[in-house]
Amino acid sequence: MFVSFFPKPKLFFISVVLWSAVLVAGWFLGGDRLGAVFGLPPAAPGAPPIIGVSIFWSPPFLWFYIYFFIGVMIFYGFWRWYSPNPWLRWSILGSALILFVVYFQVQVSVAVNAWYGPFYDLIQAILSKSQTATQAQLYGEIGSFAGLALVGMNVAVLNAFFVSHWIFRWRTAMNDYYVAHWERLRHIEGASQRVQEDTMRFSQIMESLGVSFVDSIMTLIAFTPVLINLSQHISALPIVGEVGQPLVLAAIAWSVFGTVALALAGFKLPGLQFRNQRVEAAYRKELVYGEDHEDRAQPATLAELFANVRRNYFRLYFHYVYFNVVRYTYLQANNMFSLLVMVPSIVAQRLTLGLMNQISYAFSQVTSSFQFLVNSWSTIVELLSVYKRLHAFEATLSGEELPKLDQDFIEAGGVEEHA
């Protein structure tokens, strides 16, 4: 799954983490100010934020683009020298482009949040008759938002197009790897399904889940400082009272609570899903043998095997009931949580309409990032199931001793050798 697309996967991913840490540390330890040498200085302390799409070609942003590009090319050059791979441009440069675009999309969200404050404060002032404005002024503010929305939308569309191609290249790499070892794999029951269907499902799930995970991390990095800055306007938290960085504390506590609750409610689901694959594999195996042998796939045998399928599915449906009760209850409560957090400050008249919108938006972005497991649990369960099947399939090539669950799957007919 990984060795086909990434060079020396274990070492590669360790190097990704280490090099990323070096680049991030370098940026915060003075790299952001290094752009001044090239005429791209950081924003002056106390300077008002740039509102609108022009922020993306401001000097600090341009310098970040250059810094990111240099860091990626150094990393790519090292791996091209150390371990050449036919998919290196896609696995490194393609991955870097996806990371950059996801970061850019998150920055669009940050820019929209910065637009919320002055716009809704202006609306509040106009409605309270404490300030006047012309139609042209309001149209201009709305146009500023439209520019951000238009950039964000088009970048998202282009990113989705590129990610689809990137994921298909990964599937192609897996397909080529399995086909190259087809002589050793062709005698395994279900080999064609592993090569065709499971590589397709693995790539499709990774497309949605992988991009969502990266987006959550980038959103967390971008919006946590925003939330820290907005915390100065929150006087206290309900029940807890006055604490340092109340918004960040509330976001972390609420997200950890949701993640733990969902993990406890759904920890049985991956195992149940995998057992479903075992009984499905046993049923499919008997049907396949029945195509070539008259004494196989008899009605009584099929009825027993399908009864196992039904029993396992009914058990899974039952466990999903209480999992979904916990999940949807939490998600509904999440819609109101940021408002509850702001109640003491609203009563104390410390917030304006613009600040309320900024806090609500930033808070929802941070909590949704922390809630990645909550929002993606069902997809993660499916990915684990596909991963286990491909892992059992690849064990034939490596001679690896499988865990009992994987061995049971082989014996059920998932990847069993022909007699």
Short mmCIF file of N, CA and C in Angstrom, two decimals, residues 133-254:
data_model
loop_
_atom_site.label_atom_id
_atom_site.label_comp_id
_atom_site.label_asym_id
_atom_site.label_seq_id
_atom_site.Cartn_x
_atom_site.Cartn_y
_atom_site.Cartn_z
N ALA A 133 -23.89 55.12 6.72
CA ALA A 133 -23.06 54.57 5.63
C ALA A 133 -23.82 54.68 4.33
N THR A 134 -23.09 54.76 3.25
CA THR A 134 -23.73 54.82 1.93
C THR A 134 -23.92 53.40 1.38
N GLN A 135 -24.78 53.31 0.37
CA GLN A 135 -24.98 52.02 -0.28
C GLN A 135 -23.69 51.53 -0.92
N ALA A 136 -22.94 52.46 -1.50
CA ALA A 136 -21.68 52.08 -2.14
C ALA A 136 -20.71 51.47 -1.13
N GLN A 137 -20.71 52.02 0.09
CA GLN A 137 -19.83 51.49 1.12
C GLN A 137 -20.19 50.06 1.49
N LEU A 138 -21.49 49.81 1.64
CA LEU A 138 -21.94 48.45 1.96
C LEU A 138 -21.69 47.49 0.81
N TYR A 139 -21.96 47.95 -0.41
CA TYR A 139 -21.68 47.10 -1.58
C TYR A 139 -20.20 46.75 -1.66
N GLY A 140 -19.36 47.73 -1.31
CA GLY A 140 -17.92 47.49 -1.33
C GLY A 140 -17.51 46.42 -0.31
N GLU A 141 -18.12 46.48 0.89
CA GLU A 141 -17.82 45.47 1.92
C GLU A 141 -18.28 44.09 1.47
N ILE A 142 -19.47 44.02 0.88
CA ILE A 142 -19.98 42.74 0.38
C ILE A 142 -19.11 42.23 -0.77
N GLY A 143 -18.63 43.16 -1.61
CA GLY A 143 -17.75 42.78 -2.71
C GLY A 143 -16.43 42.20 -2.20
N SER A 144 -15.96 42.73 -1.07
CA SER A 144 -14.73 42.21 -0.47
C SER A 144 -14.91 40.75 -0.06
N PHE A 145 -16.06 40.45 0.53
CA PHE A 145 -16.36 39.06 0.90
C PHE A 145 -16.50 38.19 -0.36
N ALA A 146 -17.16 38.73 -1.38
CA ALA A 146 -17.35 37.97 -2.61
C ALA A 146 -16.01 37.60 -3.24
N GLY A 147 -15.04 38.53 -3.18
CA GLY A 147 -13.71 38.23 -3.71
C GLY A 147 -13.06 37.07 -2.98
N LEU A 148 -13.16 37.07 -1.64
CA LEU A 148 -12.61 35.97 -0.85
C LEU A 148 -13.32 34.65 -1.16
N ALA A 149 -14.65 34.72 -1.23
CA ALA A 149 -15.43 33.51 -1.50
C ALA A 149 -15.11 32.95 -2.89
N LEU A 150 -14.95 33.84 -3.86
CA LEU A 150 -14.66 33.40 -5.23
C LEU A 150 -13.30 32.71 -5.30
N VAL A 151 -12.29 33.30 -4.65
CA VAL A 151 -10.96 32.68 -4.63
C VAL A 151 -11.01 31.33 -3.93
N GLY A 152 -11.66 31.30 -2.76
CA GLY A 152 -11.76 30.05 -2.01
C GLY A 152 -12.47 28.95 -2.79
N MET A 153 -13.55 29.31 -3.46
CA MET A 153 -14.33 28.32 -4.21
C MET A 153 -13.51 27.74 -5.37
N ASN A 154 -12.87 28.61 -6.15
CA ASN A 154 -12.11 28.14 -7.31
C ASN A 154 -10.88 27.33 -6.90
N VAL A 155 -10.22 27.75 -5.85
CA VAL A 155 -9.07 26.97 -5.36
C VAL A 155 -9.53 25.60 -4.88
N ALA A 156 -10.69 25.54 -4.20
CA ALA A 156 -11.22 24.26 -3.72
C ALA A 156 -11.54 23.33 -4.88
N VAL A 157 -12.12 23.87 -5.95
CA VAL A 157 -12.45 23.05 -7.12
C VAL A 157 -11.19 22.51 -7.77
N LEU A 158 -10.20 23.37 -7.96
CA LEU A 158 -8.94 22.92 -8.58
C LEU A 158 -8.21 21.92 -7.69
N ASN A 159 -8.28 22.13 -6.37
CA ASN A 159 -7.63 21.19 -5.45
C ASN A 159 -8.30 19.82 -5.50
N ALA A 160 -9.63 19.80 -5.55
CA ALA A 160 -10.34 18.52 -5.64
C ALA A 160 -9.96 17.78 -6.91
N PHE A 161 -9.81 18.53 -8.01
CA PHE A 161 -9.40 17.92 -9.29
C PHE A 161 -8.01 17.31 -9.17
N PHE A 162 -7.08 18.06 -8.56
CA PHE A 162 -5.71 17.56 -8.45
C PHE A 162 -5.63 16.38 -7.48
N VAL A 163 -6.33 16.47 -6.36
CA VAL A 163 -6.30 15.38 -5.38
C VAL A 163 -6.82 14.09 -6.01
N SER A 164 -7.87 14.17 -6.83
CA SER A 164 -8.39 12.99 -7.51
C SER A 164 -7.32 12.34 -8.38
N HIS A 165 -6.57 13.16 -9.12
CA HIS A 165 -5.49 12.63 -9.94
C HIS A 165 -4.37 12.04 -9.08
N TRP A 166 -4.04 12.74 -7.99
CA TRP A 166 -2.98 12.27 -7.09
C TRP A 166 -3.33 10.92 -6.49
N ILE A 167 -4.58 10.78 -6.04
CA ILE A 167 -5.02 9.52 -5.45
C ILE A 167 -5.01 8.41 -6.49
N PHE A 168 -5.42 8.72 -7.74
CA PHE A 168 -5.41 7.67 -8.76
C PHE A 168 -3.99 7.23 -9.08
N ARG A 169 -3.01 8.15 -9.00
CA ARG A 169 -1.62 7.74 -9.19
C ARG A 169 -1.19 6.78 -8.09
N TRP A 170 -1.67 7.02 -6.87
CA TRP A 170 -1.35 6.10 -5.77
C TRP A 170 -1.98 4.73 -6.06
N ARG A 171 -3.22 4.72 -6.51
CA ARG A 171 -3.85 3.46 -6.87
C ARG A 171 -3.09 2.77 -8.00
N THR A 172 -2.63 3.55 -8.98
CA THR A 172 -1.86 2.98 -10.08
C THR A 172 -0.57 2.34 -9.58
N ALA A 173 0.08 3.01 -8.62
CA ALA A 173 1.32 2.46 -8.05
C ALA A 173 1.04 1.14 -7.35
N MET A 174 -0.05 1.07 -6.56
CA MET A 174 -0.41 -0.19 -5.90
C MET A 174 -0.73 -1.26 -6.93
N ASN A 175 -1.50 -0.88 -7.95
CA ASN A 175 -1.87 -1.84 -8.99
C ASN A 175 -0.62 -2.40 -9.69
N ASP A 176 0.31 -1.52 -10.06
CA ASP A 176 1.52 -1.96 -10.74
C ASP A 176 2.36 -2.87 -9.84
N TYR A 177 2.38 -2.55 -8.54
CA TYR A 177 3.16 -3.36 -7.60
C TYR A 177 2.58 -4.77 -7.49
N TYR A 178 1.26 -4.86 -7.34
CA TYR A 178 0.63 -6.18 -7.23
C TYR A 178 0.75 -6.97 -8.54
N VAL A 179 0.57 -6.28 -9.66
CA VAL A 179 0.67 -6.96 -10.95
C VAL A 179 2.09 -7.48 -11.18
N ALA A 180 3.10 -6.72 -10.73
CA ALA A 180 4.48 -7.17 -10.87
C ALA A 180 4.74 -8.46 -10.10
N HIS A 181 3.96 -8.69 -9.02
CA HIS A 181 4.11 -9.91 -8.22
C HIS A 181 2.94 -10.87 -8.46
N TRP A 182 2.29 -10.74 -9.61
CA TRP A 182 1.07 -11.51 -9.87
C TRP A 182 1.30 -13.02 -9.84
N GLU A 183 2.46 -13.47 -10.28
CA GLU A 183 2.74 -14.91 -10.31
C GLU A 183 2.68 -15.52 -8.91
N ARG A 184 3.04 -14.73 -7.90
CA ARG A 184 2.98 -15.22 -6.52
C ARG A 184 1.61 -14.99 -5.88
N LEU A 185 0.85 -14.06 -6.44
CA LEU A 185 -0.43 -13.70 -5.82
C LEU A 185 -1.64 -14.32 -6.51
N ARG A 186 -1.47 -14.76 -7.76
CA ARG A 186 -2.62 -15.19 -8.55
C ARG A 186 -3.31 -16.43 -7.99
N HIS A 187 -2.61 -17.23 -7.19
CA HIS A 187 -3.19 -18.45 -6.64
C HIS A 187 -3.95 -18.20 -5.34
N ILE A 188 -3.97 -16.95 -4.89
CA ILE A 188 -4.66 -16.62 -3.64
C ILE A 188 -6.13 -16.33 -3.93
N GLU A 189 -6.99 -16.94 -3.14
CA GLU A 189 -8.41 -16.71 -3.30
C GLU A 189 -8.73 -15.22 -3.10
N GLY A 190 -9.42 -14.66 -4.05
CA GLY A 190 -9.80 -13.25 -3.94
C GLY A 190 -8.72 -12.29 -4.40
N ALA A 191 -7.67 -12.79 -5.06
CA ALA A 191 -6.58 -11.91 -5.48
C ALA A 191 -7.08 -10.81 -6.42
N SER A 192 -7.94 -11.18 -7.36
CA SER A 192 -8.43 -10.18 -8.30
C SER A 192 -9.23 -9.10 -7.59
N GLN A 193 -10.00 -9.49 -6.56
CA GLN A 193 -10.77 -8.50 -5.81
C GLN A 193 -9.85 -7.56 -5.04
N ARG A 194 -8.77 -8.10 -4.46
CA ARG A 194 -7.84 -7.24 -3.72
C ARG A 194 -7.19 -6.22 -4.64
N VAL A 195 -6.76 -6.68 -5.84
CA VAL A 195 -6.05 -5.80 -6.75
C VAL A 195 -6.98 -4.75 -7.34
N GLN A 196 -8.19 -5.14 -7.68
CA GLN A 196 -9.09 -4.21 -8.35
C GLN A 196 -9.97 -3.43 -7.38
N GLU A 197 -10.74 -4.14 -6.57
CA GLU A 197 -11.74 -3.46 -5.74
C GLU A 197 -11.12 -2.79 -4.52
N ASP A 198 -10.26 -3.52 -3.78
CA ASP A 198 -9.75 -2.96 -2.53
C ASP A 198 -8.77 -1.81 -2.76
N THR A 199 -7.98 -1.87 -3.83
CA THR A 199 -7.11 -0.72 -4.12
C THR A 199 -7.96 0.49 -4.49
N MET A 200 -9.07 0.26 -5.19
CA MET A 200 -9.97 1.35 -5.54
C MET A 200 -10.59 1.95 -4.27
N ARG A 201 -11.08 1.09 -3.38
CA ARG A 201 -11.72 1.59 -2.16
C ARG A 201 -10.71 2.28 -1.25
N PHE A 202 -9.51 1.71 -1.16
CA PHE A 202 -8.48 2.31 -0.33
C PHE A 202 -8.15 3.72 -0.82
N SER A 203 -7.99 3.86 -2.14
CA SER A 203 -7.65 5.17 -2.69
C SER A 203 -8.79 6.17 -2.51
N GLN A 204 -10.03 5.73 -2.68
CA GLN A 204 -11.17 6.63 -2.54
C GLN A 204 -11.32 7.11 -1.10
N ILE A 205 -11.15 6.18 -0.15
CA ILE A 205 -11.28 6.56 1.26
C ILE A 205 -10.15 7.50 1.66
N MET A 206 -8.93 7.20 1.19
CA MET A 206 -7.80 8.06 1.51
C MET A 206 -7.98 9.45 0.93
N GLU A 207 -8.66 9.54 -0.21
CA GLU A 207 -8.90 10.84 -0.83
C GLU A 207 -9.72 11.74 0.09
N SER A 208 -10.80 11.19 0.63
CA SER A 208 -11.68 11.99 1.49
C SER A 208 -11.10 12.14 2.89
N LEU A 209 -10.61 11.04 3.45
CA LEU A 209 -10.15 11.06 4.83
C LEU A 209 -8.83 11.81 4.97
N GLY A 210 -7.91 11.57 4.02
CA GLY A 210 -6.60 12.21 4.10
C GLY A 210 -6.68 13.72 3.99
N VAL A 211 -7.45 14.20 3.02
CA VAL A 211 -7.59 15.65 2.84
C VAL A 211 -8.29 16.27 4.06
N SER A 212 -9.28 15.57 4.61
CA SER A 212 -9.98 16.08 5.79
C SER A 212 -9.04 16.18 6.99
N PHE A 213 -8.16 15.18 7.12
CA PHE A 213 -7.21 15.20 8.24
C PHE A 213 -6.23 16.37 8.11
N VAL A 214 -5.68 16.53 6.91
CA VAL A 214 -4.73 17.63 6.68
C VAL A 214 -5.43 18.97 6.90
N ASP A 215 -6.66 19.09 6.42
CA ASP A 215 -7.42 20.32 6.60
C ASP A 215 -7.65 20.61 8.08
N SER A 216 -7.92 19.56 8.87
CA SER A 216 -8.13 19.76 10.31
C SER A 216 -6.87 20.27 10.99
N ILE A 217 -5.72 19.68 10.63
CA ILE A 217 -4.46 20.11 11.23
C ILE A 217 -4.14 21.56 10.85
N MET A 218 -4.30 21.88 9.56
CA MET A 218 -4.02 23.24 9.10
C MET A 218 -4.97 24.25 9.74
N THR A 219 -6.23 23.88 9.85
CA THR A 219 -7.21 24.78 10.47
C THR A 219 -6.87 25.03 11.92
N LEU A 220 -6.46 23.98 12.61
CA LEU A 220 -6.08 24.12 14.01
C LEU A 220 -4.89 25.06 14.16
N ILE A 221 -3.89 24.90 13.30
CA ILE A 221 -2.70 25.75 13.35
C ILE A 221 -3.05 27.21 13.06
N ALA A 222 -3.94 27.42 12.09
CA ALA A 222 -4.26 28.79 11.67
C ALA A 222 -5.20 29.51 12.63
N PHE A 223 -6.19 28.78 13.18
CA PHE A 223 -7.23 29.45 13.96
C PHE A 223 -6.95 29.49 15.46
N THR A 224 -6.05 28.66 15.96
CA THR A 224 -5.76 28.73 17.40
C THR A 224 -5.21 30.10 17.80
N PRO A 225 -4.25 30.69 17.04
CA PRO A 225 -3.83 32.06 17.39
C PRO A 225 -4.97 33.08 17.31
N VAL A 226 -5.87 32.90 16.34
CA VAL A 226 -7.03 33.79 16.23
C VAL A 226 -7.89 33.68 17.48
N LEU A 227 -8.11 32.45 17.94
CA LEU A 227 -8.92 32.23 19.13
C LEU A 227 -8.24 32.79 20.37
N ILE A 228 -6.92 32.66 20.43
CA ILE A 228 -6.17 33.23 21.56
C ILE A 228 -6.35 34.75 21.59
N ASN A 229 -6.26 35.38 20.43
CA ASN A 229 -6.41 36.83 20.35
C ASN A 229 -7.82 37.27 20.73
N LEU A 230 -8.83 36.50 20.33
CA LEU A 230 -10.22 36.85 20.64
C LEU A 230 -10.58 36.58 22.10
N SER A 231 -9.78 35.75 22.79
CA SER A 231 -10.09 35.41 24.18
C SER A 231 -10.05 36.63 25.10
N GLN A 232 -9.35 37.69 24.67
CA GLN A 232 -9.28 38.89 25.52
C GLN A 232 -10.64 39.55 25.69
N HIS A 233 -11.59 39.22 24.80
CA HIS A 233 -12.92 39.83 24.89
C HIS A 233 -13.90 38.99 25.70
N ILE A 234 -13.48 37.81 26.16
CA ILE A 234 -14.35 36.94 26.95
C ILE A 234 -13.99 37.11 28.42
N SER A 235 -14.94 37.53 29.22
CA SER A 235 -14.67 37.83 30.62
C SER A 235 -14.56 36.58 31.48
N ALA A 236 -15.40 35.58 31.21
CA ALA A 236 -15.41 34.37 32.03
C ALA A 236 -16.17 33.28 31.30
N LEU A 237 -16.01 32.05 31.79
CA LEU A 237 -16.76 30.92 31.27
C LEU A 237 -17.89 30.56 32.21
N PRO A 238 -19.01 30.07 31.68
CA PRO A 238 -20.09 29.64 32.56
C PRO A 238 -19.61 28.56 33.52
N ILE A 239 -20.05 28.65 34.76
CA ILE A 239 -19.74 27.68 35.82
C ILE A 239 -18.28 27.80 36.26
N VAL A 240 -17.35 27.76 35.31
CA VAL A 240 -15.91 27.78 35.64
C VAL A 240 -15.48 29.12 36.18
N GLY A 241 -15.99 30.20 35.60
CA GLY A 241 -15.59 31.54 36.02
C GLY A 241 -14.43 32.05 35.19
N GLU A 242 -13.62 32.94 35.73
CA GLU A 242 -12.52 33.56 35.00
C GLU A 242 -11.31 32.62 34.96
N VAL A 243 -10.81 32.38 33.75
CA VAL A 243 -9.62 31.55 33.53
C VAL A 243 -8.80 32.17 32.40
N GLY A 244 -7.55 31.77 32.30
CA GLY A 244 -6.71 32.24 31.22
C GLY A 244 -7.07 31.56 29.90
N GLN A 245 -7.05 32.31 28.81
CA GLN A 245 -7.40 31.81 27.47
C GLN A 245 -8.69 30.98 27.50
N PRO A 246 -9.81 31.59 27.89
CA PRO A 246 -11.06 30.84 28.07
C PRO A 246 -11.56 30.15 26.79
N LEU A 247 -11.43 30.80 25.64
CA LEU A 247 -11.94 30.19 24.40
C LEU A 247 -11.14 28.95 24.02
N VAL A 248 -9.83 29.02 24.13
CA VAL A 248 -8.98 27.87 23.80
C VAL A 248 -9.26 26.73 24.77
N LEU A 249 -9.36 27.06 26.06
CA LEU A 249 -9.64 26.04 27.06
C LEU A 249 -10.99 25.38 26.81
N ALA A 250 -12.01 26.18 26.51
CA ALA A 250 -13.34 25.63 26.25
C ALA A 250 -13.34 24.76 24.99
N ALA A 251 -12.65 25.20 23.94
CA ALA A 251 -12.60 24.43 22.70
C ALA A 251 -11.93 23.09 22.91
N ILE A 252 -10.80 23.09 23.63
CA ILE A 252 -10.08 21.84 23.87
C ILE A 252 -10.91 20.90 24.74
N ALA A 253 -11.47 21.43 25.83
CA ALA A 253 -12.24 20.59 26.75
C ALA A 253 -13.46 19.98 26.06
N TRP A 254 -14.17 20.80 25.29
CA TRP A 254 -15.37 20.32 24.61
C TRP A 254 -15.02 19.28 23.54
#
